[in-house]
Coordinates of N, CA, C and O and ligand atoms in Angstrom, one line a residue:
M1 N 0.7 -1.2 0.2 CA 0.0 -0.1 0.1 C 0.9 1.2 -0.1 O 1.9 1.5 0.6
N2 N 0.5 2.4 -0.6 CA 1.3 3.5 -0.8 C 0.5 4.8 0.1 O -0.8 4.4 0.1
L3 N 1.2 5.2 0.7 CA 0.6 6.2 1.9 C 1.2 7.7 1.5 O 2.6 7.7 1.4
V4 N 0.6 8.7 1.2 CA 1.0 10.0 1.2 C 0.5 10.9 2.6 O -0.6 10.8 3.2
L5 N 1.6 11.3 3.3 CA 1.5 11.7 4.8 C 2.1 13.2 4.5 O 3.1 13.5 4.0
Y6 N 1.2 14.4 4.9 CA 1.5 15.4 4.9 C 1.2 16.4 5.9 O 0.2 16.2 6.7
S7 N 2.2 17.5 6.2 CA 2.0 18.6 7.3 C 1.8 19.8 6.3 O 2.6 20.2 5.8
S8 N 0.6 20.4 6.7 CA 0.2 21.8 5.6 C -0.4 22.9 6.6 O -1.7 22.3 7.2
K9 N 0.1 23.8 7.1 CA -0.6 24.7 8.1 C -1.2 25.6 7.3 O -2.7 26.1 7.3
S10 N -0.8 26.0 6.0 CA -1.8 27.1 5.2 C -2.4 26.4 3.7 O -2.8 27.4 2.7
G11 N -1.8 25.3 3.7 CA -2.4 24.8 2.3 C -1.5 24.5 1.2 O -2.1 23.7 0.2
N12 N -0.3 25.2 1.2 CA 0.5 25.0 -0.1 C 1.0 23.4 -0.2 O 1.1 22.8 -1.3
T13 N 1.6 23.1 1.0 CA 2.0 21.3 1.1 C 0.9 20.5 0.6 O 1.2 19.7 -0.2
K14 N -0.3 20.8 0.7 CA -1.3 20.0 0.6 C -1.6 19.7 -0.7 O -1.9 18.7 -1.3
K15 N -1.2 21.1 -1.5 CA -1.6 20.9 -3.2 C -0.5 20.1 -3.6 O -0.8 19.0 -4.6
L16 N 0.8 19.9 -3.1 CA 1.5 19.0 -3.6 C 1.0 17.4 -3.2 O 1.6 16.7 -3.9
A17 N 0.9 17.4 -1.9 CA 0.3 16.3 -1.6 C -0.8 15.8 -2.5 O -0.9 14.2 -2.6
D18 N -1.6 16.4 -2.9 CA -2.9 16.0 -3.4 C -2.2 15.6 -4.8 O -2.7 14.5 -5.5
T19 N -1.2 16.3 -5.6 CA -0.9 16.0 -7.0 C 0.1 14.5 -6.5 O -0.2 13.6 -7.6
V20 N 0.7 14.4 -5.9 CA 1.5 13.1 -5.6 C 0.4 11.7 -5.5 O 0.7 10.9 -6.1
F21 N -0.5 12.1 -4.7 CA -1.6 11.2 -4.3 C -2.3 10.5 -5.7 O -2.3 9.5 -6.2
A22 N -2.7 11.6 -6.5 CA -3.3 11.2 -7.9 C -2.4 10.6 -8.9 O -2.7 9.7 -9.9
A23 N -1.1 10.7 -8.8 CA 0.0 10.0 -9.3 C 0.4 8.7 -9.1 O 0.6 8.2 -9.8
L24 N -0.1 8.4 -7.7 CA 0.4 7.3 -7.2 C -0.5 6.1 -7.7 O -1.7 6.3 -7.8
P25 N -0.1 4.9 -8.1 CA -0.9 3.7 -8.3 C -1.6 3.1 -7.1 O -1.2 3.5 -6.0
D26 N -2.8 2.3 -7.2 CA -3.6 2.2 -6.2 C -2.7 0.8 -5.8 O -2.0 0.3 -6.7
P27 N -3.1 0.4 -4.3 CA -3.9 0.8 -3.4 C -3.0 2.0 -2.6 O -1.7 1.9 -2.6
K28 N -3.7 2.8 -2.5 CA -3.2 4.3 -2.0 C -4.1 4.8 -0.9 O -5.2 4.7 -0.9
E29 N -3.5 5.5 0.0 CA -4.3 6.3 1.0 C -3.2 7.6 1.3 O -2.4 7.7 1.2
I30 N -4.2 8.9 1.6 CA -3.6 10.1 1.8 C -4.1 10.4 3.2 O -5.5 10.1 3.5
L31 N -3.1 10.9 3.9 CA -3.7 11.2 5.5 C -2.9 12.5 5.7 O -1.7 12.5 5.3
P32 N -3.4 13.4 6.7 CA -2.8 14.5 7.3 C -2.0 14.2 8.2 O -2.0 13.0 8.9
I33 N -0.7 14.7 8.6 CA 0.2 14.2 9.8 C -0.8 13.8 11.2 O -0.3 13.1 11.8
T34 N -1.6 14.9 11.2 CA -2.4 14.6 12.6 C -3.1 13.3 12.7 O -3.6 12.8 13.4
E35 N -3.3 12.9 11.3 CA -3.7 11.3 11.4 C -2.9 10.2 11.1 O -3.1 9.3 10.6
M36 N -1.7 10.4 11.4 CA -0.8 9.4 11.3 C -0.6 8.2 11.9 O -1.2 8.0 13.0
P37 N -1.0 7.1 10.8 CA -1.2 5.9 11.9 C -0.1 5.2 12.8 O 0.9 5.8 12.8
A38 N -0.9 4.7 13.8 CA 0.2 4.1 15.0 C 0.9 3.3 14.2 O 2.4 3.3 14.7
S39 N 0.7 2.3 13.5 CA 1.7 1.6 12.8 C 1.8 1.6 11.2 O 0.6 2.1 10.5
L40 N 3.2 1.5 10.9 CA 3.1 2.1 9.5 C 3.5 0.5 8.6 O 3.8 0.7 7.4
A41 N 3.1 -0.4 9.2 CA 3.1 -2.1 9.0 C 2.7 -2.2 7.5 O 3.1 -2.7 6.4
D42 N 1.7 -1.7 7.4 CA 0.7 -2.0 6.2 C 1.0 -1.0 4.6 O 0.9 -1.4 3.7
Y43 N 2.2 -0.3 4.8 CA 2.7 0.6 3.9 C 4.1 0.2 3.3 O 4.9 0.0 4.3
N44 N 4.2 0.4 2.1 CA 5.8 0.1 1.8 C 6.2 1.2 1.1 O 7.8 1.5 1.1
L45 N 5.6 2.2 0.5 CA 6.1 3.3 0.2 C 5.3 4.6 0.9 O 4.1 4.3 1.0
I46 N 5.9 5.4 1.4 CA 5.6 6.5 2.0 C 6.1 8.0 1.2 O 7.3 8.1 1.4
A47 N 5.2 8.6 0.8 CA 5.3 10.0 0.4 C 5.3 10.5 1.5 O 4.0 11.0 2.0
F48 N 6.2 11.7 1.7 CA 6.1 12.6 3.0 C 6.3 14.0 2.6 O 7.4 14.5 2.0
G49 N 5.1 14.9 3.0 CA 5.3 16.2 2.5 C 5.4 17.1 3.8 O 4.6 16.9 5.0
F50 N 6.3 18.2 3.9 CA 6.5 19.1 5.0 C 6.9 20.5 4.3 O 7.0 20.8 3.0
W51 N 6.5 21.5 5.3 CA 6.9 22.9 5.1 C 8.1 23.3 5.9 O 8.5 22.6 7.0
L52 N 8.8 24.5 5.5 CA 9.9 24.7 6.2 C 9.6 25.8 7.2 O 8.9 26.6 7.1
Q53 N 10.2 25.6 8.4 CA 10.1 26.3 9.4 C 11.7 26.4 10.2 O 12.1 25.2 10.5
A54 N 11.8 27.8 10.4 CA 13.3 28.0 10.8 C 14.4 27.2 10.0 O 15.0 26.4 10.9
G55 N 14.5 27.0 8.8 CA 15.5 26.3 7.9 C 15.1 24.7 8.2 O 16.2 24.1 7.7
Q56 N 14.2 24.1 8.6 CA 14.0 22.8 8.8 C 12.6 22.3 8.5 O 11.8 23.2 8.4
P57 N 12.6 20.9 8.2 CA 10.9 20.6 8.3 C 10.4 21.0 9.6 O 10.8 21.2 10.8
D58 N 9.1 21.4 9.4 CA 8.1 21.9 10.6 C 8.3 20.9 11.7 O 8.5 19.6 11.4
A59 N 8.1 21.4 12.9 CA 8.1 20.8 14.2 C 7.5 19.2 14.0 O 7.8 18.2 14.2
A60 N 6.0 19.4 13.7 CA 5.2 18.1 13.4 C 5.9 16.9 12.5 O 6.0 15.6 12.9
S61 N 6.3 17.7 11.5 CA 7.3 16.6 10.5 C 8.2 15.9 11.3 O 8.5 14.9 11.0
Q62 N 9.2 16.8 11.7 CA 10.3 16.1 12.4 C 9.9 15.0 13.2 O 10.6 14.1 13.3
S63 N 8.9 15.1 14.3 CA 8.4 14.1 15.0 C 8.0 12.7 14.3 O 8.3 11.5 14.4
A64 N 7.2 13.1 13.2 CA 6.7 12.0 12.2 C 7.6 11.4 11.7 O 7.8 10.2 11.5
L65 N 8.6 12.1 10.8 CA 9.8 11.6 10.2 C 10.5 10.6 10.9 O 10.8 9.3 10.6
A66 N 10.9 10.8 12.3 CA 11.6 10.0 13.2 C 10.9 8.6 13.3 O 11.5 7.6 13.9
R67 N 9.2 8.6 13.2 CA 8.8 7.5 13.3 C 8.8 6.2 12.3 O 8.2 5.5 12.1
I68 N 9.5 6.9 10.9 CA 9.6 6.2 9.9 C 10.9 5.4 9.6 O 11.7 5.9 9.7
K69 N 10.4 4.1 9.4 CA 11.7 3.4 9.9 C 11.8 2.3 8.4 O 10.4 1.6 8.1
E70 N 12.6 1.8 7.8 CA 12.9 1.1 6.7 C 11.6 1.1 5.8 O 11.1 -0.1 5.2
K71 N 11.5 2.2 5.3 CA 10.4 2.3 4.1 C 11.3 3.1 2.8 O 12.2 3.5 2.8
D72 N 10.5 2.7 1.5 CA 10.9 3.5 0.4 C 10.2 4.9 0.9 O 9.1 4.7 1.1
V73 N 10.8 6.0 0.6 CA 10.4 7.1 0.7 C 10.6 8.2 -0.3 O 11.5 8.2 -0.9
F74 N 9.4 9.1 -0.6 CA 9.7 10.0 -1.1 C 9.4 11.3 -0.6 O 8.3 11.3 0.3
L75 N 10.3 12.3 -0.3 CA 10.2 13.6 0.2 C 9.8 14.8 -0.6 O 10.4 15.1 -1.5
F76 N 8.8 15.5 -0.4 CA 8.4 16.7 -1.0 C 8.4 17.8 0.0 O 7.9 17.6 1.2
A77 N 8.3 19.0 -0.3 CA 8.1 20.2 0.7 C 8.0 21.7 0.0 O 7.9 21.5 -1.1
T78 N 7.3 22.3 0.8 CA 7.4 23.8 0.3 C 7.9 25.1 1.2 O 8.0 24.3 2.3
H79 N 8.4 26.0 0.5 CA 9.1 27.0 1.4 C 9.1 28.2 0.7 O 8.9 28.5 -0.3
G80 N 9.3 29.3 1.8 CA 9.2 30.6 1.2 C 10.7 31.0 0.3 O 10.7 31.8 -0.7
A81 N 11.8 30.2 0.7 CA 12.9 30.3 0.1 C 12.8 29.9 -1.4 O 11.8 29.3 -1.9
A82 N 13.7 30.4 -2.6 CA 13.8 30.3 -3.6 C 14.0 28.5 -4.1 O 14.7 28.1 -3.2
Q83 N 13.3 28.0 -5.0 CA 13.6 26.8 -5.4 C 15.1 26.5 -5.6 O 15.7 27.4 -6.4
N84 N 15.4 25.3 -5.2 CA 17.1 25.0 -5.2 C 17.9 26.0 -4.7 O 19.2 25.8 -4.9
S85 N 17.3 26.7 -3.5 CA 18.4 27.7 -3.2 C 19.1 26.8 -1.9 O 18.9 26.0 -1.8
A86 N 19.9 27.4 -1.7 CA 21.0 26.6 -0.6 C 20.1 26.2 0.8 O 20.2 25.2 1.1
H87 N 19.5 27.5 0.8 CA 18.5 26.9 2.2 C 17.5 25.8 2.1 O 17.4 25.0 3.0
A88 N 17.0 25.9 0.8 CA 16.0 24.7 0.6 C 16.6 23.3 0.6 O 16.3 22.4 1.0
V89 N 17.9 23.6 -0.3 CA 18.2 22.3 -0.3 C 19.1 21.8 0.8 O 18.9 20.5 1.1
K90 N 19.5 22.6 1.8 CA 19.9 22.1 3.1 C 18.8 21.5 4.1 O 18.9 20.4 4.7
A91 N 17.6 22.0 3.7 CA 16.4 21.6 4.4 C 16.1 20.2 4.1 O 15.9 19.3 4.9
M92 N 16.2 20.1 2.6 CA 15.7 18.8 2.3 C 16.7 17.6 2.6 O 16.2 16.3 3.0
E93 N 17.9 18.2 2.9 CA 19.2 17.2 3.2 C 18.8 16.6 4.8 O 19.1 15.5 5.2
S94 N 18.8 17.5 5.6 CA 18.1 17.6 6.9 C 16.9 16.6 7.0 O 17.0 15.6 7.8
A95 N 16.1 16.8 6.0 CA 14.9 15.6 6.0 C 15.2 14.4 5.9 O 14.9 13.3 6.4
Q96 N 16.3 14.2 4.8 CA 16.8 13.1 4.8 C 17.5 11.9 5.7 O 17.4 10.8 5.9
E97 N 18.2 13.0 6.5 CA 18.9 12.4 7.6 C 18.0 11.8 8.8 O 18.4 11.2 9.6
M98 N 16.7 12.7 8.6 CA 15.8 12.1 9.9 C 15.1 10.9 9.3 O 14.3 10.1 10.2
V99 N 15.3 10.3 8.4 CA 14.9 8.9 8.3 C 16.1 8.1 7.5 O 16.1 7.4 6.6
P100 N 17.1 8.0 8.7 CA 18.3 7.1 8.2 C 18.2 5.6 7.5 O 19.0 4.9 7.0
S101 N 17.1 4.8 8.0 CA 16.8 3.6 7.8 C 16.0 3.3 6.6 O 15.8 2.1 6.0
C102 N 15.9 4.3 5.6 CA 14.6 4.5 4.6 C 15.8 4.7 3.4 O 16.8 5.3 3.5
R103 N 15.1 4.1 2.3 CA 15.7 4.4 1.0 C 14.9 5.5 0.4 O 13.8 5.3 0.0
V104 N 15.4 6.7 0.3 CA 14.9 7.8 -0.1 C 14.9 7.9 -2.1 O 15.9 7.9 -2.4
I105 N 13.7 7.5 -2.6 CA 13.6 7.3 -3.8 C 13.5 8.7 -4.5 O 13.7 8.7 -5.9
G106 N 13.4 9.6 -4.1 CA 13.2 11.1 -4.6 C 13.0 12.0 -3.7 O 12.4 12.0 -2.4
T107 N 13.0 13.1 -4.3 CA 12.6 14.5 -3.5 C 12.2 15.5 -4.4 O 12.5 15.7 -5.7
Y108 N 11.4 16.4 -3.9 CA 10.8 17.6 -4.6 C 10.5 18.7 -3.6 O 9.8 18.5 -2.9
S109 N 11.1 19.7 -4.0 CA 10.4 21.0 -3.4 C 10.4 22.4 -4.2 O 10.9 22.4 -5.1
C110 N 9.5 23.0 -3.7 CA 9.0 24.6 -4.5 C 8.8 25.5 -3.5 O 8.3 25.1 -2.5
Q111 N 8.6 26.5 -3.8 CA 8.0 27.6 -3.0 C 6.8 27.6 -2.6 O 5.8 27.1 -3.6
G112 N 6.1 28.0 -1.7 CA 5.0 28.0 -1.4 C 4.5 29.6 -0.6 O 5.4 29.9 0.3
E113 N 3.5 30.2 -1.2 CA 3.2 31.6 -0.7 C 3.2 31.6 1.0 O 2.7 30.8 1.4
V114 N 3.8 32.6 1.0 CA 4.0 32.9 2.9 C 3.0 34.0 3.1 O 3.0 35.0 2.5
N115 N 2.3 33.7 4.0 CA 1.1 34.4 5.1 C 1.8 35.8 5.1 O 3.0 36.0 5.7
P116 N 1.3 36.8 4.9 CA 1.8 38.2 5.1 C 2.2 38.5 6.5 O 3.1 39.2 6.7
K117 N 1.3 37.9 7.4 CA 1.6 38.2 9.0 C 2.9 37.4 9.4 O 3.6 37.9 10.2
V118 N 3.0 36.2 8.8 CA 4.3 35.9 8.7 C 5.6 36.4 8.4 O 6.5 36.7 9.0
I119 N 5.4 37.0 7.0 CA 6.4 37.8 6.6 C 6.7 39.1 7.6 O 7.7 39.6 7.8
A120 N 5.6 39.5 7.8 CA 5.7 40.6 8.7 C 6.6 40.4 10.1 O 7.6 41.3 10.6
T121 N 6.2 39.5 10.5 CA 6.8 39.0 11.9 C 8.5 38.5 11.7 O 9.2 39.2 12.5
A122 N 8.6 38.2 10.6 CA 10.0 37.9 10.2 C 10.9 38.9 10.0 O 12.2 39.3 10.5
E123 N 10.3 40.1 9.2 CA 10.8 41.4 9.2 C 11.3 41.9 10.6 O 12.2 42.7 10.4
S124 N 10.2 41.6 11.3 CA 11.0 42.5 12.7 C 12.0 41.8 13.4 O 12.1 42.5 14.6
K125 N 12.5 40.4 13.2 CA 13.0 40.0 14.0 C 14.8 40.7 13.4 O 15.0 41.2 12.7
P126 N 15.6 40.6 14.7 CA 16.8 41.3 14.7 C 17.6 40.6 13.7 O 18.4 41.4 12.8
Q127 N 17.6 39.4 13.4 CA 18.3 38.6 12.3 C 17.4 38.4 11.4 O 16.7 37.3 11.4
R128 N 17.6 39.1 10.1 CA 16.7 38.6 8.9 C 17.0 37.2 8.4 O 17.8 36.6 8.1
P129 N 15.6 36.6 8.5 CA 15.8 34.9 7.9 C 16.2 35.2 6.4 O 15.7 36.0 5.9
P130 N 17.0 34.0 6.2 CA 17.6 34.1 4.8 C 16.5 33.9 3.5 O 17.0 34.2 2.6
W131 N 15.5 33.4 3.9 CA 14.3 33.2 2.8 C 13.5 34.6 2.8 O 12.8 34.4 1.8
L132 N 13.6 35.3 3.6 CA 12.6 36.6 3.3 C 12.9 37.1 2.1 O 11.8 37.8 1.4
D133 N 14.1 37.4 1.6 CA 14.3 38.3 0.2 C 13.5 37.4 -0.9 O 13.0 37.7 -1.8
D134 N 13.3 35.8 -0.7 CA 12.6 35.5 -1.6 C 11.2 35.2 -1.6 O 10.5 34.7 -2.5
A135 N 10.6 35.8 -0.4 CA 9.3 35.5 -0.1 C 8.2 36.0 -1.0 O 7.2 35.6 -1.6
P136 N 8.4 37.3 -1.6 CA 7.6 37.9 -2.6 C 7.4 37.3 -3.7 O 6.4 37.0 -4.3
D137 N 8.4 36.3 -4.2 CA 8.3 35.6 -5.5 C 7.6 34.4 -5.0 O 7.4 33.7 -6.3
A138 N 7.1 33.8 -3.9 CA 6.4 32.8 -3.7 C 4.9 32.9 -3.9 O 4.0 31.9 -4.0
V139 N 4.5 34.1 -4.2 CA 3.2 34.7 -4.2 C 2.8 33.5 -5.6 O 3.3 33.5 -6.5
G140 N 1.4 32.8 -5.4 CA 0.9 32.2 -6.2 C 1.3 30.7 -6.3 O 1.2 30.0 -7.3
H141 N 2.5 30.2 -5.7 CA 3.1 28.9 -5.8 C 2.4 28.1 -4.4 O 2.3 28.7 -3.5
P142 N 2.5 26.7 -4.5 CA 2.8 26.0 -5.9 C 1.6 26.7 -7.1 O 0.6 26.4 -6.8
N143 N 2.1 26.6 -8.2 CA 1.3 27.0 -9.4 C 1.4 25.6 -10.3 O 1.7 24.6 -10.1
T144 N 0.6 25.9 -11.4 CA 0.4 24.5 -12.4 C 1.8 24.0 -12.9 O 1.8 22.6 -12.9
G145 N 2.5 24.9 -13.1 CA 4.1 24.6 -13.6 C 4.4 23.6 -12.3 O 5.3 22.6 -12.8
D146 N 4.6 24.2 -11.1 CA 5.2 23.6 -10.0 C 4.4 21.8 -9.9 O 5.2 20.9 -9.9
L147 N 3.3 21.7 -10.0 CA 2.8 20.7 -10.0 C 3.1 19.9 -11.1 O 2.9 18.5 -11.1
E148 N 3.1 20.4 -12.4 CA 3.5 19.5 -13.5 C 5.0 18.7 -13.4 O 5.2 17.8 -13.8
E149 N 5.5 19.8 -12.6 CA 7.2 19.2 -12.4 C 7.1 18.1 -11.5 O 7.9 17.1 -11.8
L150 N 6.5 18.4 -10.3 CA 6.2 17.4 -9.5 C 5.5 16.0 -10.0 O 6.2 15.0 -9.7
K151 N 4.8 16.5 -11.0 CA 3.9 14.8 -11.6 C 5.1 14.0 -12.6 O 4.8 12.9 -12.3
A152 N 6.0 14.9 -13.1 CA 6.9 14.3 -14.0 C 8.0 13.5 -13.2 O 8.3 12.5 -13.3
I153 N 8.4 14.3 -11.6 CA 9.5 13.4 -11.1 C 8.6 12.3 -10.7 O 9.3 11.0 -10.6
I154 N 7.6 11.9 -10.1 CA 6.8 11.1 -9.8 C 6.8 10.0 -10.7 O 7.1 8.9 -10.4
A155 N 6.4 10.4 -12.0 CA 6.3 9.4 -13.0 C 7.9 8.8 -13.3 O 7.9 7.5 -13.6
E156 N 8.9 9.7 -13.3 CA 10.3 9.1 -13.5 C 10.8 8.1 -12.4 O 11.3 7.2 -12.6
K157 N 10.1 8.3 -11.1 CA 10.9 7.7 -9.9 C 10.0 6.5 -9.4 O 10.5 5.7 -8.8
L158 N 8.8 6.5 -9.9 CA 8.1 5.8 -9.4 C 7.5 4.3 -10.6 O 7.4 4.7 -11.4
Ligands
FMN201 C1 6.3 30.1 11.4 C2 6.8 29.9 10.0 C3 8.3 29.9 9.5 C4 8.6 29.8 8.4 N1 9.7 29.3 8.2 C5 10.5 29.3 6.9 C6 11.9 29.1 6.8 O1 12.6 28.9 7.6 N2 12.1 29.2 5.2 C7 11.4 28.9 4.4 O2 11.7 29.1 3.2 N3 10.3 29.2 4.7 C8 9.7 29.4 5.9 N4 8.1 29.9 6.0 C9 7.3 29.7 4.8 C10 6.5 28.7 4.8 O3 7.3 27.0 4.9 C11 5.7 28.4 3.5 O4 5.0 29.5 3.3 C12 5.1 26.9 3.2 O5 4.5 27.0 1.8 C13 3.9 26.9 4.2 O6 3.4 25.5 3.8 P1 1.8 25.1 4.0 O7 0.8 26.1 3.1 O8 1.8 23.8 3.7 O9 1.6 25.5 5.8 C14 8.0 29.8 7.5 C15 6.3 29.9 7.5 C16 5.9 30.0 8.9 C17 4.5 29.8 9.1

């Protein structure tokens, strides 16, 4: 059984999750991280989606990733930082390190529109977060181009 598990506060990562789910073969399930099953024994592939918080997978995702052992895993994420920026690449590497017993079969990440209130809070911090300059370009993402790119990666990797 294939499982798509995702964390999404404002809906961006959910868009990727729905796209991954549609592209996966049956049998399959999709669940928000709040409904993560106690046992993952029924699943061989887990596609896991998270958003970036302080340069890392969001806190709930970090706890969930620690519970995924010896599975094939596809990791996907959204972030305010530019796609393929050092910030985004480093965060995806951190996520991979959180599932050391798994085989990571692929990854994908793209920008996700940042809530203006979050931008305002970040602007007021004494130390400017590295993703803040990229945040204006995140408006409208993930867009259809991002979702097409993700679909192509899923088709290639699975
Ligand atoms: C509290 C908070 C912290 C964030 N920190 C980062 C960050 O460190 N790096 C980044 O690129 N984006 C950061 N963002 C932007 C989100 O990762 C981005 O908007 C993401 O697409 C949100 O996904 P969601 O809609 O699935 O919740 C942050 C957003 C919030 C709310």
